[in-house]
């Protein structure tokens, strides 16, 4: 339905459409009426509606859907094709298991724990995640970044050789699991979205360097400072240079070269893909055989590892729980960013949907139950998950196979692990974290977005020189500062009309777009709230003064009479913004400037209606389209030009004036169409045979 504006002097716009007093040759202004909120709409509560939809969804759930909600494994069990999937799942589980056994011992050493606790952490959590986890390809277990975080925080509380250190690592697993479960149940995973990818990349890059340096002691043959800051570690390496030992350095370097070559061949050649997973096992076997045959005294070995499965035990040392909360939160954040991100990517590649909050809950349950069997915090591994996917894993069966391999290793293979050289495990860690040094991301950010590159640089630098916790806090703080700055200083565009259309776009993006004399069209590309109201008001004042007359059309007037706010991008407006609009309206009113609102969303319009701003500005100044607002404002500008240009002529006096087109015809001695008003030329009206339903467009030479 359309409403015809024949003149602003008509109080009944519908009557104006059929009024015979309108000049026959003057083209009427046809606009689409804006639907204002009714009393029923304004009294309804959106949160209640959302809650009703949620409860209705719960009522529609069948008993099978409820079981699948708590046991996601049933989703793939129901559709599992044993003949087709079991063989590939078996091979994928064996492949990743060959990779996990040596890696878990290496990461345990990185965490400051005995290698056996790495094997324990790769035991119970695997079976639990296969049941409660929703990803079918994610490989959980010890990872380098979490191991570094554990070592960094626990090293300040207890000595790594004490029993308290081990108890705190197990307690940390329980705390991380509880936090992940709570965040998953309350669906709070979205909180981590505020951490920029640049922060994560810079943090992991710096952490990888710290991890690599922390393993240098096994290559150099002497102890170095276990700090997470790069300067103390480098100083310690230099200070102990006189204790350097060649045998572990040569052996570690050879093992590292073997690992890197096998990883490269496995990635670059499909038929050699198995080499990527077999690399850690190959290094362990070669190192063990060498140590068993030659018994080198200058190369330290892993030593005795207890045989058998872990026993059930309740985590201890709860008096230290408060001091572990920050690290538990940080590890939970890493789990969300790394594990859930990997899981969602793998789910998309394999054609199934994954709920990130349910995935977080599954990780939490695996950590909670793992803590009762001497496991330290675990999460999804990027490298092992990639190998699992590339090996063709189709379901959680590959995770169960992986758990069985870890069980066999604990029951039968631990006596063989006694002769693994420490430098070999260090080489496995270094080869794994080299891929975390994301210099390609830094180059990409430098080319694409200097601000993100600055964020990456700040995060990586502070993590390297000030420590992991401070690095994360600074990175997240700067990231949030950028978000707040962008929100408090939103993009605001002056719109112009594209020639030959009724489309209005940013005049900076489309230089050919033109504006109209006496009218400023402004689009705010963000929600309006307390933090950005002052900025928006300042920019509106600038646009009122800074007028580019080179591409302006329409009646020639000396100043701005109308400000049209295009509010389509504005998804939210708060009480502070409402008050700011009221102040702006009063300020404009003193200078005889009228505000018009175009295309507000239902939520924004409801807020404006409840606040009384709709009645204050006037319902007739709310429009569906920018073009509707421009047409009406053009008529008013023409009436102002034809009548008094005195600042003392208020807009309220327009109601007492005669018909706009009649007055124009009388004063100028000719009848103008809307096209003439828009172009600013006193041309004859458009031919009568032209379709009156078409939008008024400029003449071809405009």
XYZ file of C-alpha atoms in Angstrom:
702
model
C 0.000 0.000 0.000
C 1.221 3.525 -0.777
C 0.371 6.929 0.656
C 0.386 9.954 -1.627
C 1.889 13.179 -0.326
C 0.288 15.946 -2.372
C 1.386 18.703 -0.011
C 2.558 19.173 3.574
C -0.531 21.335 4.197
C -2.792 18.301 4.188
C -3.293 16.854 7.627
C -5.002 13.803 6.104
C -2.530 12.289 3.690
C -5.037 9.834 2.283
C -7.385 12.720 1.505
C -4.512 14.436 -0.202
C -4.180 11.558 -2.586
C -7.659 12.147 -3.956
C -7.871 15.887 -3.450
C -8.896 17.765 -6.537
C -7.038 20.824 -5.390
C -3.740 19.278 -6.383
C -2.491 20.568 -9.723
C -3.255 18.081 -12.435
C 0.193 18.165 -13.973
C 2.072 18.012 -10.672
C 3.252 14.558 -9.957
C 2.275 13.291 -6.459
C 4.838 11.926 -4.053
C 4.102 8.278 -3.397
C 5.617 6.757 -0.274
C 5.281 3.430 1.518
C 3.693 3.914 4.964
C 5.803 2.865 7.925
C 4.074 0.446 10.276
C 4.355 1.898 13.769
C 4.152 -0.349 16.850
C 0.688 -0.899 18.236
C -0.254 -1.117 21.884
C -0.113 -4.909 21.688
C 3.321 -4.837 20.133
C 4.747 -2.412 22.636
C 3.503 -4.414 25.579
C 4.962 -7.677 24.391
C 8.263 -8.793 25.804
C 10.879 -10.181 23.359
C 12.705 -12.159 26.077
C 9.446 -13.914 26.947
C 8.898 -14.735 23.300
C 12.409 -16.178 23.036
C 11.845 -18.200 26.188
C 8.558 -19.495 24.790
C 10.276 -20.621 21.592
C 12.964 -22.371 23.638
C 10.431 -24.188 25.848
C 8.390 -25.157 22.791
C 11.530 -26.640 21.226
C 12.192 -28.654 24.385
C 8.615 -29.972 24.397
C 8.981 -31.122 20.796
C 12.121 -33.142 21.562
C 11.628 -36.911 21.496
C 13.096 -39.275 24.076
C 15.810 -40.271 21.592
C 16.763 -36.621 21.063
C 17.016 -36.169 24.835
C 19.375 -39.153 25.100
C 21.462 -37.854 22.195
C 21.602 -34.472 23.900
C 23.464 -35.989 26.853
C 25.237 -38.766 24.907
C 26.252 -37.327 21.519
C 27.966 -40.594 20.579
C 24.529 -42.084 19.837
C 24.279 -39.808 16.797
C 27.040 -41.632 14.963
C 26.323 -45.031 16.522
C 22.820 -45.084 14.970
C 24.167 -44.493 11.466
C 27.463 -46.356 11.785
C 28.292 -48.627 8.834
C 30.530 -51.299 10.340
C 31.708 -52.871 7.105
C 32.504 -49.523 5.517
C 33.753 -47.462 8.477
C 35.375 -49.854 10.932
C 38.520 -50.578 8.920
C 39.332 -46.898 8.302
C 38.561 -46.042 11.943
C 40.853 -48.870 13.077
C 43.722 -47.676 10.890
C 43.198 -44.042 11.925
C 43.219 -44.995 15.612
C 46.420 -47.017 15.232
C 48.096 -44.223 13.256
C 47.279 -41.550 15.845
C 48.125 -43.946 18.684
C 51.614 -44.444 17.300
C 51.915 -40.656 17.374
C 50.314 -40.101 20.797
C 52.367 -42.499 22.935
C 55.714 -40.712 22.524
C 54.078 -37.270 22.360
C 52.219 -37.757 25.633
C 55.465 -38.566 27.458
C 57.183 -35.581 25.845
C 54.400 -33.175 26.830
C 54.391 -34.517 30.381
C 58.081 -33.639 30.635
C 57.244 -30.181 29.266
C 54.626 -29.805 32.005
C 57.253 -30.694 34.621
C 55.693 -34.105 35.327
C 56.967 -37.653 35.044
C 56.323 -39.239 31.592
C 53.833 -41.704 33.085
C 51.356 -38.877 33.750
C 51.351 -38.080 30.061
C 50.320 -41.667 29.382
C 47.659 -41.435 32.103
C 46.317 -38.250 30.489
C 45.986 -40.102 27.189
C 44.049 -42.973 28.749
C 40.709 -42.214 30.510
C 39.982 -38.875 28.740
C 40.033 -40.639 25.363
C 37.288 -43.104 26.303
C 35.203 -40.431 28.040
C 35.415 -38.042 25.128
C 34.387 -40.777 22.671
C 31.103 -40.987 24.640
C 30.397 -37.346 25.548
C 32.231 -35.514 22.766
C 30.322 -34.496 19.653
C 33.276 -34.371 17.246
C 34.056 -37.595 15.380
C 37.612 -36.679 14.365
C 38.993 -34.629 17.278
C 41.931 -36.342 19.032
C 42.150 -35.302 22.685
C 45.070 -35.710 25.034
C 48.096 -33.744 26.255
C 49.100 -30.758 24.104
C 52.162 -28.520 24.137
C 50.468 -25.191 24.931
C 48.481 -26.500 27.900
C 51.575 -28.326 29.189
C 53.510 -25.063 29.089
C 50.746 -23.271 31.006
C 50.737 -26.016 33.655
C 54.506 -25.812 34.056
C 54.479 -22.019 34.172
C 51.944 -21.664 36.987
C 52.844 -24.703 39.085
C 56.552 -23.889 38.961
C 55.829 -20.788 41.065
C 54.006 -22.820 43.711
C 55.957 -26.046 44.144
C 59.089 -27.803 42.933
C 58.477 -30.134 40.002
C 60.157 -33.015 41.824
C 57.711 -32.921 44.740
C 54.467 -34.820 45.137
C 52.600 -31.530 45.672
C 53.444 -30.475 42.115
C 51.783 -33.607 40.709
C 48.739 -33.192 42.961
C 48.271 -29.609 41.800
C 48.466 -30.651 38.139
C 45.719 -33.235 38.724
C 43.641 -30.697 40.690
C 44.033 -28.270 37.798
C 42.533 -30.878 35.476
C 39.466 -31.110 37.724
C 39.064 -27.330 37.851
C 39.433 -26.951 34.093
C 36.873 -29.705 33.531
C 34.338 -28.096 35.883
C 34.749 -24.712 34.188
C 34.327 -26.238 30.743
C 31.199 -28.104 31.855
C 29.683 -24.958 33.382
C 30.424 -22.873 30.308
C 29.039 -25.587 28.061
C 25.816 -26.011 30.060
C 25.255 -22.250 30.342
C 26.166 -21.823 26.655
C 28.858 -19.255 27.425
C 31.270 -20.272 24.710
C 30.498 -17.033 22.859
C 32.509 -15.090 25.460
C 35.760 -16.221 23.859
C 34.754 -14.569 20.582
C 36.028 -11.306 22.027
C 39.579 -12.641 21.778
C 40.886 -11.719 18.358
C 42.496 -14.292 16.086
C 45.512 -11.989 15.975
C 45.858 -12.348 19.755
C 45.698 -16.135 19.525
C 48.218 -16.259 16.691
C 50.646 -13.933 18.484
C 50.234 -15.830 21.742
C 50.813 -19.274 20.191
C 53.815 -18.001 18.233
C 55.488 -16.631 21.361
C 54.525 -19.727 23.362
C 56.057 -21.981 20.707
C 59.349 -20.087 20.992
C 59.260 -20.374 24.795
C 58.464 -24.093 24.546
C 61.328 -24.670 22.128
C 63.802 -22.846 24.383
C 62.559 -24.767 27.421
C 63.605 -28.009 25.711
C 67.103 -26.722 24.945
C 68.450 -28.137 28.216
C 68.015 -31.687 26.886
C 70.006 -30.775 23.776
C 72.736 -28.818 25.577
C 73.272 -31.300 28.379
C 72.865 -28.886 31.321
C 70.002 -27.305 33.273
C 68.680 -23.896 32.322
C 66.195 -21.490 33.908
C 62.626 -22.764 33.600
C 61.133 -19.267 33.226
C 58.425 -18.494 30.651
C 60.206 -15.224 29.824
C 62.722 -15.314 27.035
C 65.419 -13.076 28.578
C 66.075 -15.207 31.720
C 66.150 -18.357 29.582
C 68.648 -16.879 27.113
C 70.806 -15.579 29.962
C 70.759 -19.024 31.556
C 71.764 -20.694 28.280
C 74.681 -18.291 27.838
C 75.786 -18.580 31.477
C 75.999 -22.380 31.315
C 77.740 -22.585 27.948
C 80.863 -24.023 29.584
C 78.842 -27.148 30.532
C 77.849 -27.865 26.944
C 77.869 -31.545 25.974
C 78.179 -32.704 22.370
C 76.547 -36.187 22.471
C 72.974 -35.093 23.445
C 73.195 -32.137 21.067
C 74.223 -34.305 18.111
C 71.687 -37.004 18.883
C 68.862 -34.505 19.493
C 69.677 -32.642 16.292
C 69.660 -35.867 14.260
C 66.297 -36.890 15.744
C 64.862 -33.433 15.089
C 66.071 -33.556 11.479
C 64.469 -36.986 11.019
C 61.178 -35.728 12.465
C 61.109 -32.628 10.291
C 61.966 -34.529 7.114
C 59.290 -37.169 7.779
C 56.722 -34.470 8.566
C 57.555 -32.596 5.373
C 57.367 -35.725 3.226
C 54.105 -36.745 4.872
C 52.553 -33.358 4.091
C 53.891 -32.910 0.572
C 53.325 -36.406 -0.829
C 50.050 -38.237 -0.357
C 51.508 -41.695 -0.789
C 53.938 -40.924 2.074
C 51.236 -39.575 4.393
C 51.922 -42.277 6.971
C 55.394 -40.794 7.608
C 53.872 -37.777 9.362
C 52.296 -39.923 12.066
C 55.161 -42.386 12.212
C 57.784 -39.712 12.845
C 57.616 -39.601 16.677
C 57.571 -43.402 16.953
C 60.524 -43.674 14.573
C 62.535 -41.217 16.649
C 61.689 -43.061 19.872
C 62.607 -46.459 18.412
C 65.921 -45.217 16.972
C 66.832 -43.397 20.184
C 65.914 -46.365 22.379
C 67.898 -48.834 20.227
C 70.926 -46.547 20.291
C 70.752 -46.105 24.070
C 70.178 -49.833 24.640
C 73.185 -50.829 22.541
C 75.774 -48.169 23.389
C 74.706 -47.069 26.891
C 76.002 -43.473 26.481
C 76.684 -42.000 29.898
C 76.430 -38.386 28.738
C 72.866 -38.799 27.376
C 70.150 -38.750 30.046
C 67.352 -41.314 29.759
C 63.692 -41.266 30.847
C 64.298 -43.864 33.524
C 61.882 -46.179 35.278
C 58.183 -45.804 34.391
C 55.511 -47.540 36.516
C 53.687 -50.337 34.757
C 49.917 -50.741 34.858
C 46.750 -48.687 34.669
C 46.161 -45.652 36.902
C 44.191 -46.218 40.081
C 41.109 -44.269 41.072
C 41.936 -41.420 43.448
C 40.280 -38.153 44.437
C 42.296 -34.989 43.611
C 43.997 -33.401 46.626
C 45.448 -30.066 47.801
C 42.210 -28.100 47.418
C 43.685 -25.326 49.572
C 45.594 -24.189 46.464
C 42.470 -24.075 44.272
C 42.045 -20.309 44.516
C 45.529 -19.626 43.187
C 44.882 -21.957 40.238
C 41.675 -20.247 39.055
C 43.362 -17.818 36.588
C 45.319 -20.628 34.934
C 42.217 -22.828 34.807
C 40.351 -20.018 33.047
C 43.215 -19.542 30.619
C 43.381 -23.251 29.799
C 39.596 -23.274 29.343
C 39.948 -20.400 26.894
C 42.637 -22.285 24.987
C 40.347 -25.330 24.873
C 37.526 -23.279 23.391
C 39.677 -21.485 20.854
C 41.801 -24.425 19.774
C 39.740 -27.567 20.332
C 36.284 -26.252 19.479
C 37.663 -24.370 16.487
C 39.346 -27.518 15.173
C 36.269 -29.630 15.886
C 33.944 -27.275 13.994
C 36.300 -27.142 11.012
C 36.523 -30.950 10.875
C 32.739 -31.267 11.240
C 32.234 -28.946 8.267
C 34.682 -30.982 6.171
C 32.922 -34.229 7.046
C 29.376 -32.994 6.553
C 27.810 -32.971 10.013
C 26.792 -30.258 12.464
C 28.541 -29.629 15.758
C 27.297 -27.671 18.773
C 30.278 -25.815 20.225
C 28.737 -25.657 23.709
C 28.061 -29.395 23.717
C 31.603 -29.965 22.519
C 32.876 -27.857 25.400
C 30.807 -29.932 27.813
C 32.316 -33.144 26.412
C 35.844 -31.797 26.908
C 34.906 -30.815 30.458
C 33.581 -34.256 31.370
C 36.739 -35.900 30.002
C 38.908 -33.625 32.163
C 36.782 -34.116 35.283
C 36.778 -37.926 35.056
C 40.420 -37.956 33.935
C 41.441 -36.099 37.105
C 40.220 -39.071 39.158
C 42.714 -41.242 37.268
C 45.826 -39.058 37.640
C 45.476 -37.078 34.401
C 46.574 -33.476 34.027
C 44.581 -31.032 31.799
C 43.939 -32.260 28.263
C 42.297 -30.797 25.201
C 42.077 -31.367 21.473
C 45.342 -31.560 19.553
C 45.598 -29.800 16.205
C 48.311 -32.065 14.783
C 46.824 -35.376 15.945
C 43.303 -34.324 14.880
C 44.641 -33.446 11.429
C 46.330 -36.853 11.166
C 43.133 -38.529 12.364
C 41.117 -36.754 9.679
C 43.668 -37.438 6.943
C 43.707 -41.117 7.938
C 39.997 -41.312 7.162
C 38.442 -41.428 10.651
C 34.647 -41.537 10.427
C 33.526 -41.712 14.057
C 34.507 -41.940 17.700
C 35.592 -45.548 17.122
C 39.011 -44.191 16.143
C 39.211 -42.530 19.583
C 38.307 -45.806 21.286
C 41.013 -47.615 19.289
C 43.422 -44.892 20.332
C 42.466 -45.452 23.971
C 43.023 -49.197 23.611
C 46.525 -48.552 22.252
C 47.289 -46.343 25.272
C 45.968 -49.115 27.529
C 48.300 -51.641 25.921
C 51.209 -49.220 26.261
C 50.517 -48.818 29.993
C 50.131 -52.550 30.547
C 52.958 -53.958 28.446
C 55.323 -51.342 26.973
C 56.413 -49.164 29.892
C 59.560 -51.273 30.600
C 60.790 -50.403 27.095
C 60.282 -46.672 27.671
C 62.998 -46.680 30.328
C 65.723 -46.342 27.666
C 64.198 -43.427 25.708
C 66.731 -40.554 25.574
C 65.470 -37.254 26.981
C 66.794 -35.412 23.935
C 64.566 -37.559 21.712
C 61.446 -36.515 23.621
C 62.658 -32.911 23.430
C 63.058 -33.232 19.663
C 59.460 -34.497 19.414
C 58.212 -31.435 21.320
C 60.251 -29.005 19.218
C 59.132 -30.568 15.935
C 55.517 -30.281 17.092
C 55.697 -26.605 18.122
C 57.641 -25.394 15.092
C 54.337 -25.371 13.221
C 52.892 -23.019 15.845
C 55.325 -20.247 14.888
C 52.854 -18.454 12.638
C 55.050 -15.989 10.761
C 52.866 -16.399 7.663
C 49.977 -14.936 9.634
C 52.109 -11.937 10.584
C 52.977 -11.295 6.912
C 49.315 -11.654 5.950
C 48.198 -9.215 8.652
C 50.837 -6.696 7.564
C 49.415 -6.760 4.040
C 45.736 -6.778 4.998
C 45.285 -4.908 8.293
C 48.028 -2.959 10.048
C 45.938 -2.724 13.199
C 45.702 -6.507 13.513
C 49.423 -6.749 12.795
C 50.038 -4.314 15.673
C 47.850 -6.478 17.899
C 49.792 -9.610 16.860
C 53.104 -7.863 17.565
C 52.018 -6.550 20.976
C 50.723 -9.960 22.089
C 53.749 -11.940 20.925
C 56.238 -9.403 22.314
C 54.629 -9.137 25.751
C 54.284 -12.928 25.958
C 57.963 -13.389 25.156
C 59.370 -10.720 27.446
C 56.796 -10.402 30.253
C 55.439 -13.930 30.564
C 52.451 -15.937 29.399
C 49.803 -14.569 31.780
C 50.744 -10.941 31.201
C 51.002 -11.547 27.467
C 47.481 -12.968 27.314
C 46.060 -10.189 29.503
C 47.739 -7.458 27.455
C 46.675 -9.048 24.167
C 43.066 -9.479 25.267
C 43.053 -5.986 26.789
C 44.332 -4.352 23.606
C 41.939 -6.453 21.533
C 38.988 -5.295 23.643
C 40.285 -1.725 23.475
C 40.179 -1.932 19.673
C 36.635 -3.318 19.828
C 35.524 -0.561 22.194
C 37.197 2.093 20.046
C 35.459 0.829 16.908
C 32.149 0.673 18.756
C 32.533 4.133 20.298
C 33.608 5.617 16.944
C 31.308 3.907 14.447
C 31.414 4.419 10.722
C 29.038 7.152 9.637
C 28.387 7.818 5.960
C 26.795 10.668 4.055
C 24.520 9.155 1.433
C 23.853 10.362 -2.080
C 21.551 9.216 -4.828
C 22.967 7.088 -7.632
C 22.040 8.661 -10.980
C 19.023 7.118 -12.637
C 17.966 5.160 -9.547
C 16.269 5.589 -6.198
C 19.228 3.953 -4.451
C 21.273 5.954 -1.935
C 24.863 5.021 -1.184
C 27.982 6.386 0.512
C 29.218 9.362 -1.503
C 32.843 8.456 -0.729
C 32.402 4.960 -2.108
C 30.347 6.155 -5.095
C 31.687 9.567 -6.216
C 29.012 9.798 -8.913
C 26.260 9.882 -6.265
C 24.752 13.329 -5.722
C 23.017 15.002 -2.781
C 20.312 17.644 -2.477
C 20.459 21.244 -1.350
C 19.076 21.750 2.122
C 19.127 18.013 2.930
C 21.776 15.817 4.574
C 21.300 12.045 4.508
C 23.368 10.235 7.134
C 23.699 6.507 7.770
C 24.994 5.198 11.127
C 26.565 1.774 10.590
C 26.419 0.510 14.173
C 24.132 0.196 17.193
C 23.683 3.514 18.987
C 24.387 3.398 22.713
C 25.877 5.459 25.521
C 29.498 5.087 24.364
C 29.044 6.482 20.853
C 26.265 9.058 21.183
C 28.673 11.984 21.625
C 30.705 10.934 18.592
C 27.581 10.611 16.441
C 26.278 14.025 17.531
C 29.637 15.634 16.743
C 29.733 14.078 13.294
C 26.175 15.222 12.559
C 27.137 18.786 13.466
C 30.142 18.523 11.113
C 27.969 17.321 8.244
C 25.596 20.212 8.849
C 28.418 22.736 8.395
C 30.709 20.929 5.956
C 28.545 20.855 2.837
C 29.939 19.968 -0.596
C 27.864 21.964 -3.074
C 29.637 20.660 -6.178
C 27.326 17.666 -6.609
C 24.113 18.991 -5.138
C 20.776 19.074 -6.936
C 17.374 20.440 -6.139
C 16.179 23.910 -5.097
C 19.045 26.236 -4.251
C 19.006 27.163 -0.563
C 21.718 28.556 1.643
C 21.733 26.091 4.527
C 20.565 22.713 5.777
C 16.895 22.340 6.656
C 16.585 18.547 6.938
C 18.730 15.772 8.401
C 17.627 12.284 7.356
C 18.943 9.452 9.512
C 19.106 6.118 7.685
C 18.815 3.642 10.568
C 18.672 0.302 8.745
C 22.119 -0.777 10.097
C 21.180 0.282 13.656
C 20.225 -2.973 15.390
C 20.001 -1.582 18.924
C 19.455 1.733 20.648
C 19.621 2.312 24.404
C 18.153 4.934 26.732
C 21.252 7.147 26.507
C 20.961 7.211 22.739
C 17.251 8.045 22.988
C 18.061 10.986 25.247
C 20.805 12.080 22.855
C 18.315 12.035 19.952
C 15.893 14.106 22.007
C 18.614 16.651 22.760
C 19.598 16.690 19.101
C 15.991 17.235 18.071
C 15.646 20.201 20.442
C 18.978 21.597 19.252
C 17.932 21.284 15.616
C 14.536 22.774 16.377
C 16.177 25.971 17.608
C 17.933 26.243 14.235
C 14.818 25.257 12.234
C 16.218 21.886 11.182
C 13.923 18.882 11.027
C 15.023 15.280 11.713
C 13.601 12.475 9.584
C 14.079 8.795 10.383
C 14.360 6.207 7.633
C 13.920 2.427 7.847
C 14.325 1.753 11.585
C 14.222 -1.916 12.622
C 11.186 -3.116 14.619
C 13.207 -3.273 17.837
C 14.615 0.223 17.383
C 11.221 1.638 16.403
C 9.662 0.007 19.468
C 12.260 1.647 21.713
C 11.703 5.033 20.077
C 7.954 4.648 20.470
C 8.161 3.715 24.139
C 10.432 6.670 24.834
C 8.035 9.140 23.223
C 10.529 10.086 20.508
C 8.151 9.058 17.721
C 5.521 11.511 18.961
C 8.145 14.182 19.650
C 9.547 14.117 16.122
C 6.204 13.276 14.544
C 5.039 10.069 12.917
C 4.969 11.807 9.542
C 8.774 12.066 9.713
C 9.333 8.295 9.887
C 9.766 6.586 6.518
C 10.320 3.119 5.111
C 12.838 4.258 2.501
C 15.392 7.023 2.224
C 13.869 8.001 -1.104
C 10.462 8.569 0.508
C 12.023 10.886 3.061
C 13.952 12.762 0.364
C 10.834 13.386 -1.725
C 8.880 14.804 1.200
C 11.829 16.901 2.364
C 12.331 18.240 -1.175
C 8.791 19.547 -1.213
C 9.377 21.343 2.074
C 12.671 22.797 0.836
C 10.948 24.076 -2.300
C 8.207 25.657 -0.196
C 10.835 27.349 1.971
C 12.575 28.707 -1.104
C 9.366 29.931 -2.623
C 8.220 31.483 0.674
C 10.224 33.015 3.468
C 13.826 31.962 4.020
C 13.838 33.659 7.376
C 15.169 31.522 10.239
C 12.138 32.640 12.233
C 9.787 30.634 10.019
C 9.247 27.479 12.085
C 8.205 24.167 10.604
C 4.943 24.299 12.468
C 3.867 27.154 10.208
C 3.897 24.778 7.270
C 0.574 23.441 8.429
C -1.015 26.887 7.867
C 0.370 27.394 4.365
C -1.650 26.740 1.209
C -1.057 23.699 -0.968
C 2.606 23.401 -1.817
C 2.185 22.769 -5.538
C -0.511 25.447 -5.829
C 1.739 28.009 -4.152
C 4.669 27.026 -6.350
C 2.540 27.347 -9.472
C 1.303 30.754 -8.387
C 4.702 32.169 -7.443
C 6.779 30.764 -10.270
C 4.148 30.841 -12.961
C 4.724 27.231 -13.893
C 3.879 23.751 -12.699
C 6.784 21.589 -11.627
C 6.941 17.833 -11.308
C 8.881 15.975 -8.619
C 11.558 15.305 -11.230
C 12.009 19.037 -11.651
C 12.283 19.536 -7.909
C 14.953 16.855 -7.648
C 16.979 18.185 -10.554
C 16.611 21.841 -9.571
C 15.560 22.925 -13.076
C 12.318 24.651 -13.980
C 11.509 22.199 -16.729
C 8.080 21.358 -18.064
C 6.357 18.489 -16.299
C 6.751 14.931 -17.462
C 4.416 13.723 -20.192
C 1.014 12.756 -18.885
C 1.125 9.408 -20.643
C 4.089 8.381 -18.470
C 3.267 5.723 -15.885
C 2.502 7.537 -12.641
C 3.513 4.492 -10.607
C 7.152 4.715 -11.708
C 9.661 6.226 -9.279
C 10.641 9.798 -10.157
C 14.017 9.661 -11.884
C 16.334 12.350 -13.119
C 16.413 13.293 -16.747
C 19.034 11.516 -18.844
C 21.350 14.501 -18.871
C 21.507 14.400 -15.086
